[in-house]
Amino acid sequence: MGGLTRNTPWDDQAPGGWLRKHLFSIKTLSLIVLSVQTSTMVLLLRYSRTAPTSNQTPYIITTAVLLSEILKLGLSLGFLHIETGKVLRVTLHRLYRDVLLNVWETLKLAVPACLYVVQNNLLFIALSNLDAATYQVTYQLKILTTAIFSWVILGKHLSPIHWLSLCFLMLGVSLVQVDTGSSSTSPNKILPEVEVVEGGDPMILGGSEDGAGFPPPDIHNEAHPNTEVSWLLGIFAVFISCISSGFSGVYFERLVKRGKQPSLIIRNIQLGMFSIIFAIIAVSSDGAAIREGGFFQGYTLTTWGVVLIQAFGGLMVSVTMKYADNILKGFATSLSIVMSTLVSWLVLGDAAPSTQFVFGASIVIASTVLYGLTPQASKGINQGNQQPRTDSPHKVLRGTKSPSEIV
């Protein structure tokens, strides 16, 4: 009986050993955290853009992005202060030496910072016009754009299996988009026939047949009333975000691996400084609306939740990524897509997933896992250059370019 007890899968040399080693392992907890954080971010943002408010005024996207960037920079400065022994004089000296005096290295972060701000704004626009499930499946195209930019910029070599998984990824996303696009233009959603009205037809610009809703709302901060236009706007925002995510991620990786600044904390502070500048420029584009309704117009507890999870969610993901790998990331993405699809349908009231959607999403999930399972054979341009440690606990400061990077 003793031998039988030792061989049982529930006993790994100690009572409850199997459970502690596998079910409650750090990697398992990391998988749960990654999946829940990704799903929560997407679903909460989607809810904040579609849920009715007391004054029916949606919050301004650019203000939420600016607040999250300010919080991220504050976190980075806080961790730098901790690293320097909580001595203010030492912290200020580090900032002066590594940020202000090291001007050229600091300016290099302007490019990814601009792209991150654009990407974050596109995230809000996409989820204002697409359901959470469609967004998450489509956003997996960032794997394709990242692979292409890694190949071109970093010289990384992809195996045939990598390219095969990318082809299946495009096939799955295409199936999802064809299904979603056809449903958005179904007969019960097509606008009434255009009528000739003196001074122009308001329906062409998104109004209704009797002229209600004319002129159309600001599509930057509200979902477009025309369902087909709304879908196209959301898909366009996701595609541009995928390109931005791929390039900015690879560009930042290149800076970290080849740059003269070994500290990721300083890199994140440099990045945060420029991100706030570009976010302020974006806010200025909504100056008229802010002057009319105020900076915090339309803000609810849900809105503040979105701002906080954008700032702290990336920090939490970066901590778990210390113990994760590409395989775990693939499974986390798969679980996140499934959870988002179910919650989006059952809780948020979005359309039920069709058979074609499920089939396309399954292909995307399988290709994502396959891509992560296949080992990288990298012979990039980084060889021979100094590479900072990537297992540093300070990687937590801004290991995420945006919450959608892990999506």
Coordinates of N, CA, C and O in Angstrom, one line a residue, residues 61-231:
I61 N -12.3 60.3 -24.1 CA -11.2 59.2 -24.2 C -9.9 59.8 -23.8 O -9.1 59.2 -23.0
T62 N -9.5 60.9 -24.4 CA -8.1 61.4 -24.3 C -7.8 61.8 -22.8 O -6.7 61.6 -22.4
T63 N -8.8 62.2 -22.1 CA -8.6 62.5 -20.6 C -8.3 61.3 -19.8 O -7.4 61.3 -18.9
A64 N -9.0 60.2 -20.1 CA -8.7 58.9 -19.4 C -7.3 58.4 -19.7 O -6.6 57.9 -18.8
V65 N -6.9 58.5 -21.0 CA -5.5 58.1 -21.4 C -4.5 58.9 -20.7 O -3.5 58.4 -20.1
L66 N -4.7 60.2 -20.6 CA -3.7 61.1 -19.9 C -3.6 60.8 -18.4 O -2.5 60.7 -17.9
L67 N -4.7 60.5 -17.7 CA -4.7 60.2 -16.3 C -3.9 58.9 -16.1 O -3.2 58.8 -15.1
S68 N -4.1 57.9 -16.9 CA -3.4 56.6 -16.8 C -1.9 56.8 -17.0 O -1.1 56.1 -16.3
E69 N -1.6 57.6 -17.9 CA -0.1 57.9 -18.2 C 0.5 58.6 -17.0 O 1.7 58.3 -16.6
I70 N -0.2 59.5 -16.4 CA 0.3 60.2 -15.2 C 0.5 59.2 -14.1 O 1.6 59.2 -13.3
L71 N -0.4 58.3 -13.9 CA -0.3 57.3 -12.8 C 0.9 56.4 -13.1 O 1.6 56.0 -12.2
K72 N 1.1 56.0 -14.3 CA 2.2 55.1 -14.7 C 3.5 55.8 -14.4 O 4.4 55.1 -13.8
L73 N 3.7 57.1 -14.7 CA 4.9 57.8 -14.5 C 5.1 57.9 -13.0 O 6.2 57.7 -12.5
G74 N 4.1 58.1 -12.2 CA 4.2 58.2 -10.8 C 4.6 56.9 -10.2 O 5.5 56.9 -9.2
L75 N 4.2 55.8 -10.7 CA 4.6 54.5 -10.2 C 6.1 54.3 -10.5 O 6.9 53.8 -9.7
S76 N 6.5 54.6 -11.7 CA 7.9 54.5 -12.1 C 8.8 55.3 -11.2 O 9.9 54.9 -10.7
L77 N 8.4 56.6 -10.9 CA 9.2 57.4 -10.0 C 9.2 56.8 -8.6 O 10.3 56.9 -7.9
G78 N 8.1 56.3 -8.2 CA 8.1 55.7 -6.9 C 9.0 54.5 -6.7 O 9.7 54.3 -5.7
F79 N 9.1 53.6 -7.8 CA 10.0 52.5 -7.7 C 11.5 52.9 -7.8 O 12.3 52.3 -7.3
L80 N 11.7 54.0 -8.5 CA 13.1 54.5 -8.6 C 13.5 55.0 -7.2 O 14.7 54.8 -6.8
H81 N 12.6 55.7 -6.5 CA 12.9 56.2 -5.2 C 13.2 55.0 -4.2 O 14.0 55.1 -3.4
I82 N 12.4 53.9 -4.4 CA 12.7 52.7 -3.5 C 14.0 52.2 -3.9 O 14.8 51.8 -3.0
E83 N 14.4 52.1 -5.2 CA 15.7 51.5 -5.6 C 16.8 52.3 -5.0 O 17.9 51.7 -4.7
T84 N 16.7 53.6 -4.9 CA 17.8 54.5 -4.4 C 17.8 54.6 -2.9 O 18.4 55.5 -2.4
G85 N 17.1 53.7 -2.2 CA 17.1 53.7 -0.8 C 16.2 54.7 -0.1 O 16.4 55.0 1.0
K86 N 15.3 55.2 -0.9 CA 14.3 56.2 -0.4 C 15.0 57.5 0.1 O 14.5 58.2 1.0
V87 N 16.1 57.8 -0.6 CA 16.8 59.0 -0.3 C 16.5 60.0 -1.5 O 16.9 59.7 -2.6
L88 N 15.8 61.1 -1.2 CA 15.4 62.0 -2.2 C 16.5 62.6 -3.0 O 16.5 62.7 -4.2
R89 N 17.6 62.9 -2.3 CA 18.7 63.5 -3.0 C 19.3 62.6 -4.0 O 19.7 63.0 -5.1
V90 N 19.4 61.3 -3.7 CA 20.0 60.3 -4.6 C 19.0 60.1 -5.8 O 19.4 59.9 -6.9
T91 N 17.7 60.1 -5.5 CA 16.7 59.9 -6.6 C 16.8 61.1 -7.6 O 16.8 60.8 -8.8
L92 N 16.9 62.3 -7.1 CA 17.0 63.5 -8.0 C 18.3 63.4 -8.8 O 18.3 63.8 -10.0
H93 N 19.4 63.0 -8.1 CA 20.6 62.9 -8.9 C 20.5 61.9 -10.0 O 21.0 62.1 -11.1
R94 N 19.9 60.7 -9.8 CA 19.7 59.7 -10.8 C 18.9 60.3 -12.0 O 19.2 60.1 -13.1
L95 N 17.8 61.0 -11.6 CA 17.0 61.6 -12.7 C 17.8 62.6 -13.5 O 17.7 62.7 -14.7
Y96 N 18.6 63.5 -12.8 CA 19.4 64.5 -13.5 C 20.4 63.8 -14.4 O 20.6 64.2 -15.5
R97 N 21.1 62.8 -13.9 CA 22.2 62.2 -14.6 C 21.7 61.3 -15.8 O 22.2 61.4 -16.9
D98 N 20.7 60.5 -15.5 CA 20.3 59.5 -16.5 C 19.2 60.0 -17.5 O 19.0 59.5 -18.6
V99 N 18.5 61.1 -17.1 CA 17.4 61.5 -17.9 C 17.7 62.9 -18.6 O 17.6 63.0 -19.8
L100 N 18.1 63.9 -17.8 CA 18.3 65.2 -18.3 C 19.7 65.3 -19.0 O 19.8 65.9 -20.1
L101 N 20.7 64.8 -18.4 CA 22.0 64.8 -19.1 C 22.2 63.9 -20.2 O 22.9 64.1 -21.2
N102 N 21.5 62.7 -20.1 CA 21.5 61.7 -21.2 C 20.5 62.0 -22.2 O 19.5 61.2 -22.4
V103 N 20.6 63.2 -22.9 CA 19.5 63.7 -23.7 C 19.2 62.8 -24.9 O 18.1 62.5 -25.2
W104 N 20.3 62.3 -25.6 CA 20.0 61.5 -26.8 C 19.3 60.2 -26.5 O 18.4 59.8 -27.2
E105 N 19.7 59.5 -25.4 CA 19.0 58.3 -25.0 C 17.6 58.6 -24.6 O 16.7 57.8 -24.9
T106 N 17.3 59.7 -24.0 CA 16.0 60.1 -23.6 C 15.1 60.4 -24.8 O 14.0 59.9 -24.9
L107 N 15.7 61.1 -25.8 CA 14.9 61.4 -27.0 C 14.5 60.2 -27.8 O 13.5 60.2 -28.5
K108 N 15.3 59.1 -27.7 CA 14.9 57.9 -28.5 C 13.6 57.3 -28.0 O 12.9 56.6 -28.8
L109 N 13.1 57.7 -26.8 CA 11.9 57.1 -26.3 C 10.7 57.9 -26.8 O 9.5 57.5 -26.6
A110 N 10.9 59.0 -27.6 CA 9.8 59.8 -28.1 C 8.9 59.0 -29.1 O 7.7 59.1 -29.1
V111 N 9.6 58.2 -29.9 CA 8.9 57.4 -30.9 C 7.9 56.4 -30.3 O 6.7 56.4 -30.6
P112 N 8.4 55.5 -29.4 CA 7.4 54.5 -28.9 C 6.4 55.2 -28.0 O 5.3 54.7 -27.9
A113 N 6.8 56.3 -27.3 CA 5.8 57.0 -26.4 C 4.6 57.5 -27.2 O 3.5 57.3 -26.8
C114 N 4.9 58.1 -28.4 CA 3.9 58.6 -29.3 C 3.0 57.4 -29.7 O 1.7 57.6 -29.7
L115 N 3.6 56.3 -30.1 CA 2.8 55.2 -30.6 C 2.0 54.6 -29.5 O 0.8 54.1 -29.7
Y116 N 2.5 54.5 -28.3 CA 1.7 54.0 -27.1 C 0.5 54.8 -26.9 O -0.6 54.3 -26.6
V117 N 0.6 56.2 -26.9 CA -0.5 57.0 -26.7 C -1.6 56.9 -27.8 O -2.8 56.8 -27.5
V118 N -1.1 56.8 -29.0 CA -2.0 56.6 -30.1 C -2.7 55.2 -29.9 O -4.0 55.1 -30.1
Q119 N -2.0 54.2 -29.5 CA -2.5 52.9 -29.4 C -3.5 52.8 -28.2 O -4.6 52.2 -28.4
N120 N -3.3 53.5 -27.1 CA -4.2 53.5 -26.0 C -5.5 54.2 -26.4 O -6.6 53.8 -26.0
N121 N -5.4 55.3 -27.2 CA -6.6 56.0 -27.7 C -7.4 55.1 -28.6 O -8.7 55.1 -28.6
L122 N -6.7 54.4 -29.5 CA -7.4 53.5 -30.4 C -8.1 52.3 -29.7 O -9.1 51.8 -30.1
L123 N -7.5 51.9 -28.6 CA -8.1 50.9 -27.8 C -9.5 51.3 -27.3 O -10.5 50.5 -27.4
F124 N -9.7 52.5 -26.9 CA -11.0 53.0 -26.4 C -11.9 53.1 -27.6 O -13.1 52.8 -27.5
I125 N -11.4 53.6 -28.7 CA -12.3 53.8 -29.9 C -12.8 52.4 -30.4 O -13.9 52.2 -30.7
A126 N -11.9 51.4 -30.4 CA -12.2 50.1 -30.9 C -13.3 49.5 -30.0 O -14.3 48.9 -30.5
L127 N -13.1 49.6 -28.7 CA -14.1 49.0 -27.8 C -15.4 49.8 -27.6 O -16.3 49.3 -27.0
S128 N -15.4 51.0 -28.2 CA -16.6 51.8 -28.2 C -17.5 51.3 -29.4 O -18.7 51.6 -29.4
N129 N -16.9 50.6 -30.4 CA -17.6 50.2 -31.6 C -17.6 48.7 -31.9 O -18.3 48.3 -32.8
L130 N -16.9 47.9 -31.1 CA -16.8 46.5 -31.3 C -17.1 45.8 -29.9 O -16.8 46.4 -28.9
D131 N -17.7 44.6 -30.0 CA -17.9 43.9 -28.8 C -16.6 43.3 -28.3 O -15.6 43.2 -29.1
A132 N -16.5 43.0 -27.0 CA -15.2 42.6 -26.4 C -14.6 41.3 -27.1 O -13.4 41.3 -27.3
A133 N -15.4 40.4 -27.5 CA -14.9 39.1 -28.1 C -14.3 39.4 -29.5 O -13.2 38.9 -29.8
T134 N -15.0 40.2 -30.3 CA -14.5 40.5 -31.6 C -13.2 41.3 -31.5 O -12.2 41.0 -32.3
Y135 N -13.1 42.2 -30.6 CA -11.9 43.0 -30.4 C -10.7 42.1 -30.0 O -9.6 42.2 -30.6
Q136 N -10.9 41.2 -29.0 CA -9.8 40.4 -28.6 C -9.3 39.4 -29.6 O -8.1 39.2 -29.8
V137 N -10.2 38.8 -30.4 CA -9.8 37.9 -31.4 C -9.0 38.7 -32.5 O -8.0 38.2 -32.9
T138 N -9.6 39.8 -32.9 CA -8.9 40.6 -34.0 C -7.6 41.1 -33.5 O -6.6 41.2 -34.3
Y139 N -7.5 41.5 -32.3 CA -6.2 42.1 -31.8 C -5.1 41.1 -31.7 O -3.9 41.5 -31.6
Q140 N -5.3 39.8 -31.9 CA -4.3 38.9 -31.9 C -3.4 39.0 -33.2 O -2.3 38.4 -33.3
L141 N -3.9 39.8 -34.1 CA -3.0 40.1 -35.3 C -1.7 40.9 -34.9 O -0.8 41.0 -35.7
K142 N -1.7 41.4 -33.7 CA -0.4 42.0 -33.2 C 0.7 41.0 -33.2 O 1.9 41.3 -33.3
I143 N 0.4 39.7 -33.1 CA 1.4 38.6 -33.1 C 2.0 38.7 -34.5 O 3.3 38.6 -34.6
L144 N 1.2 38.8 -35.5 CA 1.7 38.9 -36.9 C 2.6 40.1 -37.1 O 3.7 40.0 -37.6
T145 N 2.1 41.3 -36.7 CA 2.9 42.5 -36.9 C 4.2 42.5 -36.1 O 5.2 42.9 -36.6
T146 N 4.1 42.0 -34.9 CA 5.3 41.9 -34.1 C 6.3 41.0 -34.7 O 7.5 41.3 -34.7
A147 N 5.9 39.8 -35.2 CA 6.8 38.9 -35.9 C 7.4 39.5 -37.1 O 8.6 39.4 -37.3
I148 N 6.7 40.2 -37.9 CA 7.2 40.9 -39.1 C 8.3 41.9 -38.7 O 9.4 42.0 -39.3
F149 N 7.9 42.8 -37.7 CA 8.9 43.9 -37.3 C 10.1 43.3 -36.6 O 11.2 43.8 -36.8
S150 N 9.9 42.2 -35.9 CA 11.1 41.5 -35.3 C 12.0 40.9 -36.4 O 13.2 41.0 -36.2
W151 N 11.4 40.4 -37.4 CA 12.2 39.9 -38.5 C 13.0 41.0 -39.2 O 14.1 40.8 -39.6
V152 N 12.3 42.1 -39.5 CA 12.9 43.2 -40.2 C 13.9 44.0 -39.4 O 15.0 44.3 -39.8
I153 N 13.5 44.4 -38.2 CA 14.3 45.3 -37.3 C 15.3 44.5 -36.5 O 16.5 44.9 -36.4
L154 N 14.9 43.4 -35.9 CA 15.8 42.7 -35.0 C 16.5 41.6 -35.7 O 17.5 41.0 -35.1
G155 N 16.1 41.2 -36.9 CA 16.8 40.1 -37.6 C 16.4 38.8 -37.0 O 17.2 37.8 -37.2
K156 N 15.3 38.6 -36.4 CA 14.9 37.3 -35.8 C 14.4 36.4 -36.9 O 13.7 36.8 -37.8
H157 N 14.8 35.2 -36.8 CA 14.4 34.2 -37.8 C 13.3 33.3 -37.3 O 13.4 32.8 -36.2
L158 N 12.2 33.3 -38.1 CA 11.0 32.5 -37.7 C 11.1 31.2 -38.5 O 11.4 31.1 -39.6
S159 N 10.7 30.1 -37.7 CA 10.7 28.8 -38.3 C 9.4 28.6 -39.2 O 8.5 29.4 -39.1
P160 N 9.4 27.6 -40.1 CA 8.2 27.4 -40.9 C 7.0 27.2 -40.1 O 5.9 27.6 -40.5
I161 N 7.1 26.6 -38.9 CA 5.9 26.4 -38.0 C 5.4 27.8 -37.6 O 4.2 28.0 -37.4
H162 N 6.3 28.7 -37.3 CA 5.9 30.1 -36.9 C 5.0 30.7 -38.0 O 4.0 31.3 -37.8
W163 N 5.6 30.6 -39.2 CA 4.9 31.2 -40.4 C 3.5 30.5 -40.6 O 2.5 31.1 -41.0
L164 N 3.5 29.2 -40.4 CA 2.3 28.4 -40.6 C 1.2 28.9 -39.6 O 0.0 29.1 -39.9
S165 N 1.7 29.1 -38.3 CA 0.7 29.5 -37.3 C 0.2 30.9 -37.6 O -0.9 31.2 -37.3
L166 N 1.1 31.8 -38.1 CA 0.7 33.1 -38.5 C -0.4 33.1 -39.6 O -1.3 33.9 -39.6
C167 N -0.2 32.2 -40.6 CA -1.2 32.0 -41.7 C -2.5 31.6 -41.1 O -3.6 32.1 -41.5
F168 N -2.5 30.6 -40.2 CA -3.8 30.2 -39.5 C -4.4 31.3 -38.7 O -5.6 31.5 -38.6
L169 N -3.5 32.1 -38.1 CA -4.0 33.3 -37.3 C -4.8 34.2 -38.2 O -5.9 34.7 -37.9
M170 N -4.2 34.6 -39.4 CA -5.0 35.4 -40.3 C -6.2 34.8 -40.8 O -7.3 35.5 -41.0
L171 N -6.2 33.5 -41.0 CA -7.4 32.8 -41.5 C -8.5 32.9 -40.4 O -9.7 33.2 -40.7
G172 N -8.2 32.6 -39.2 CA -9.1 32.7 -38.1 C -9.7 34.1 -37.9 O -10.9 34.3 -37.7
V173 N -8.9 35.1 -37.9 CA -9.3 36.5 -37.8 C -10.2 36.8 -39.0 O -11.3 37.5 -38.8
S174 N -9.9 36.4 -40.2 CA -10.7 36.7 -41.3 C -12.1 36.1 -41.2 O -13.1 36.7 -41.5
L175 N -12.2 34.8 -40.7 CA -13.5 34.2 -40.5 C -14.3 35.0 -39.5 O -15.5 35.2 -39.7
V176 N -13.7 35.4 -38.4 CA -14.4 36.2 -37.4 C -14.9 37.5 -38.0 O -16.1 37.9 -37.7
Q177 N -14.1 38.2 -38.8 CA -14.5 39.5 -39.4 C -15.6 39.3 -40.4 O -16.5 40.2 -40.5
V178 N -15.5 38.3 -41.2 CA -16.6 38.1 -42.2 C -17.9 37.8 -41.5 O -18.9 38.4 -41.9
D179 N -17.8 37.0 -40.4 CA -19.1 36.8 -39.7 C -19.6 38.0 -39.0 O -20.8 38.4 -39.1
T180 N -18.7 38.8 -38.4 CA -19.1 40.0 -37.7 C -19.6 41.1 -38.7 O -20.6 41.8 -38.5
G181 N -18.8 41.2 -39.8 CA -19.2 42.2 -40.8 C -20.5 41.9 -41.4 O -21.3 42.8 -41.7
S182 N -20.8 40.6 -41.7 CA -22.1 40.3 -42.3 C -23.2 40.5 -41.4 O -24.3 41.0 -41.8
S183 N -23.0 40.3 -40.1 CA -24.1 40.5 -39.1 C -24.4 42.0 -38.9 O -25.5 42.4 -38.7
S184 N -23.3 42.8 -39.1 CA -23.5 44.2 -38.9 C -24.3 44.9 -40.1 O -24.8 46.0 -40.0
T185 N -24.3 44.2 -41.2 CA -25.0 44.7 -42.4 C -26.2 43.8 -42.7 O -26.7 43.8 -43.9
S186 N -26.7 43.1 -41.7 CA -27.9 42.2 -41.9 C -29.1 43.1 -42.2 O -29.1 44.3 -41.9
P187 N -30.2 42.5 -42.9 CA -31.3 43.4 -43.3 C -31.9 44.2 -42.2 O -32.4 45.3 -42.4
N188 N -32.0 43.6 -41.0 CA -32.6 44.3 -39.9 C -31.8 45.4 -39.3 O -32.2 46.1 -38.5
K189 N -30.5 45.6 -39.9 CA -29.7 46.7 -39.4 C -29.3 47.7 -40.5 O -28.7 48.7 -40.2
I190 N -29.7 47.4 -41.7 CA -29.4 48.4 -42.8 C -30.3 49.6 -42.6 O -31.5 49.5 -42.3
L191 N -29.8 50.8 -42.9 CA -30.5 52.0 -42.7 C -31.6 52.1 -43.7 O -31.5 51.5 -44.8
P192 N -32.7 52.8 -43.4 CA -33.8 53.0 -44.4 C -33.3 53.6 -45.7 O -32.2 54.2 -45.7
E193 N -34.0 53.5 -46.7 CA -33.6 54.0 -48.0 C -33.4 55.5 -48.0 O -34.2 56.3 -47.3
V194 N -32.4 56.0 -48.6 CA -32.0 57.4 -48.6 C -33.1 58.2 -49.3 O -33.5 57.8 -50.4
E195 N -33.5 59.3 -48.7 CA -34.4 60.2 -49.4 C -33.8 61.5 -49.6 O -32.8 61.9 -48.9
V196 N -34.3 62.2 -50.6 CA -33.7 63.5 -51.0 C -34.3 64.5 -50.0 O -35.6 64.7 -50.0
V197 N -33.5 65.2 -49.3 CA -34.0 66.2 -48.4 C -33.3 67.5 -48.7 O -32.1 67.5 -49.0
E198 N -34.0 68.6 -48.6 CA -33.4 69.9 -48.9 C -32.2 70.2 -48.0 O -32.3 70.1 -46.8
G199 N -31.1 70.5 -48.6 CA -29.9 70.8 -47.9 C -29.1 69.6 -47.6 O -28.1 69.7 -47.0
G200 N -29.5 68.5 -48.1 CA -28.7 67.3 -47.9 C -29.4 66.2 -47.1 O -30.4 66.6 -46.4
D201 N -29.0 65.0 -47.2 CA -29.6 63.9 -46.5 C -28.9 63.6 -45.2 O -27.7 63.2 -45.2
P202 N -29.5 63.9 -44.0 CA -28.8 63.6 -42.7 C -28.5 62.2 -42.5 O -27.5 61.9 -41.8
M203 N -29.2 61.3 -43.2 CA -28.9 59.8 -43.0 C -27.5 59.5 -43.5 O -26.9 58.6 -43.0
I204 N -27.0 60.2 -44.5 CA -25.7 59.9 -45.1 C -24.7 60.1 -44.0 O -23.6 59.5 -44.0
L205 N -24.9 61.1 -43.2 CA -24.0 61.4 -42.1 C -24.2 60.8 -40.8 O -23.7 61.2 -39.8
G206 N -25.1 59.8 -40.8 CA -25.3 59.0 -39.6 C -26.6 59.3 -38.9 O -26.9 58.8 -37.8
G207 N -27.4 60.2 -39.4 CA -28.7 60.6 -38.7 C -29.7 59.5 -39.1 O -29.5 58.7 -39.9
S208 N -30.9 59.7 -38.5 CA -32.0 58.7 -38.8 C -32.9 59.3 -39.9 O -32.7 60.4 -40.4
E209 N -33.9 58.6 -40.3 CA -34.7 59.0 -41.4 C -35.5 60.3 -41.1 O -35.7 61.1 -42.0
D210 N -35.9 60.5 -39.9 CA -36.6 61.8 -39.6 C -35.7 62.9 -39.2 O -36.1 64.0 -38.7
G211 N -34.4 62.7 -39.3 CA -33.4 63.7 -39.0 C -32.9 63.7 -37.6 O -32.0 64.5 -37.3
A212 N -33.4 62.8 -36.8 CA -32.9 62.7 -35.4 C -31.5 62.2 -35.4 O -31.1 61.4 -36.2
G213 N -30.7 62.8 -34.5 CA -29.3 62.4 -34.4 C -28.5 63.1 -35.4 O -27.4 62.7 -35.6
F214 N -29.0 64.2 -35.9 CA -28.2 65.0 -36.9 C -27.8 66.3 -36.3 O -28.7 67.0 -35.7
P215 N -26.6 66.8 -36.3 CA -25.4 66.1 -36.9 C -25.0 64.9 -36.1 O -25.4 64.8 -34.9
P216 N -24.2 64.0 -36.7 CA -23.8 62.8 -36.0 C -22.9 63.1 -34.8 O -22.3 64.2 -34.7
P217 N -22.8 62.2 -33.8 CA -22.0 62.4 -32.6 C -20.5 62.4 -33.0 O -20.1 61.9 -34.1
D218 N -19.7 62.8 -32.0 CA -18.3 62.7 -32.2 C -17.8 61.3 -32.1 O -17.9 60.7 -31.1
I219 N -17.4 60.7 -33.3 CA -17.0 59.3 -33.3 C -15.8 59.0 -32.5 O -15.5 57.8 -32.3
H220 N -15.1 60.0 -32.1 CA -13.9 59.8 -31.3 C -14.3 59.4 -29.9 O -13.6 58.6 -29.2
N221 N -15.4 59.9 -29.4 CA -15.8 59.7 -28.0 C -17.1 58.9 -27.9 O -17.6 58.6 -26.8
E222 N -17.8 58.6 -29.0 CA -19.0 57.9 -29.0 C -19.0 56.9 -30.1 O -18.4 57.1 -31.2
A223 N -19.8 55.8 -29.9 CA -20.0 54.9 -31.0 C -20.9 55.5 -32.1 O -21.8 56.2 -31.8
H224 N -20.5 55.2 -33.3 CA -21.3 55.8 -34.5 C -22.6 55.1 -34.5 O -22.8 53.9 -34.3
P225 N -23.7 55.9 -34.8 CA -25.1 55.4 -34.8 C -25.3 54.4 -36.0 O -26.1 53.5 -35.9
N226 N -24.5 54.6 -37.1 CA -24.6 53.6 -38.2 C -23.8 52.4 -37.9 O -22.6 52.4 -37.7
T227 N -24.5 51.2 -37.8 CA -23.9 50.0 -37.3 C -22.7 49.6 -38.2 O -21.7 49.2 -37.7
E228 N -22.9 49.7 -39.5 CA -21.8 49.3 -40.4 C -20.6 50.2 -40.3 O -19.5 49.7 -40.3
V229 N -20.9 51.5 -40.2 CA -19.8 52.5 -40.0 C -19.1 52.2 -38.7 O -17.9 52.3 -38.6
S230 N -19.9 51.9 -37.7 CA -19.3 51.7 -36.3 C -18.4 50.5 -36.4 O -17.3 50.5 -35.8
W231 N -18.8 49.4 -37.1 CA -18.0 48.2 -37.2 C -16.7 48.5 -37.9 O -15.6 48.1 -37.5

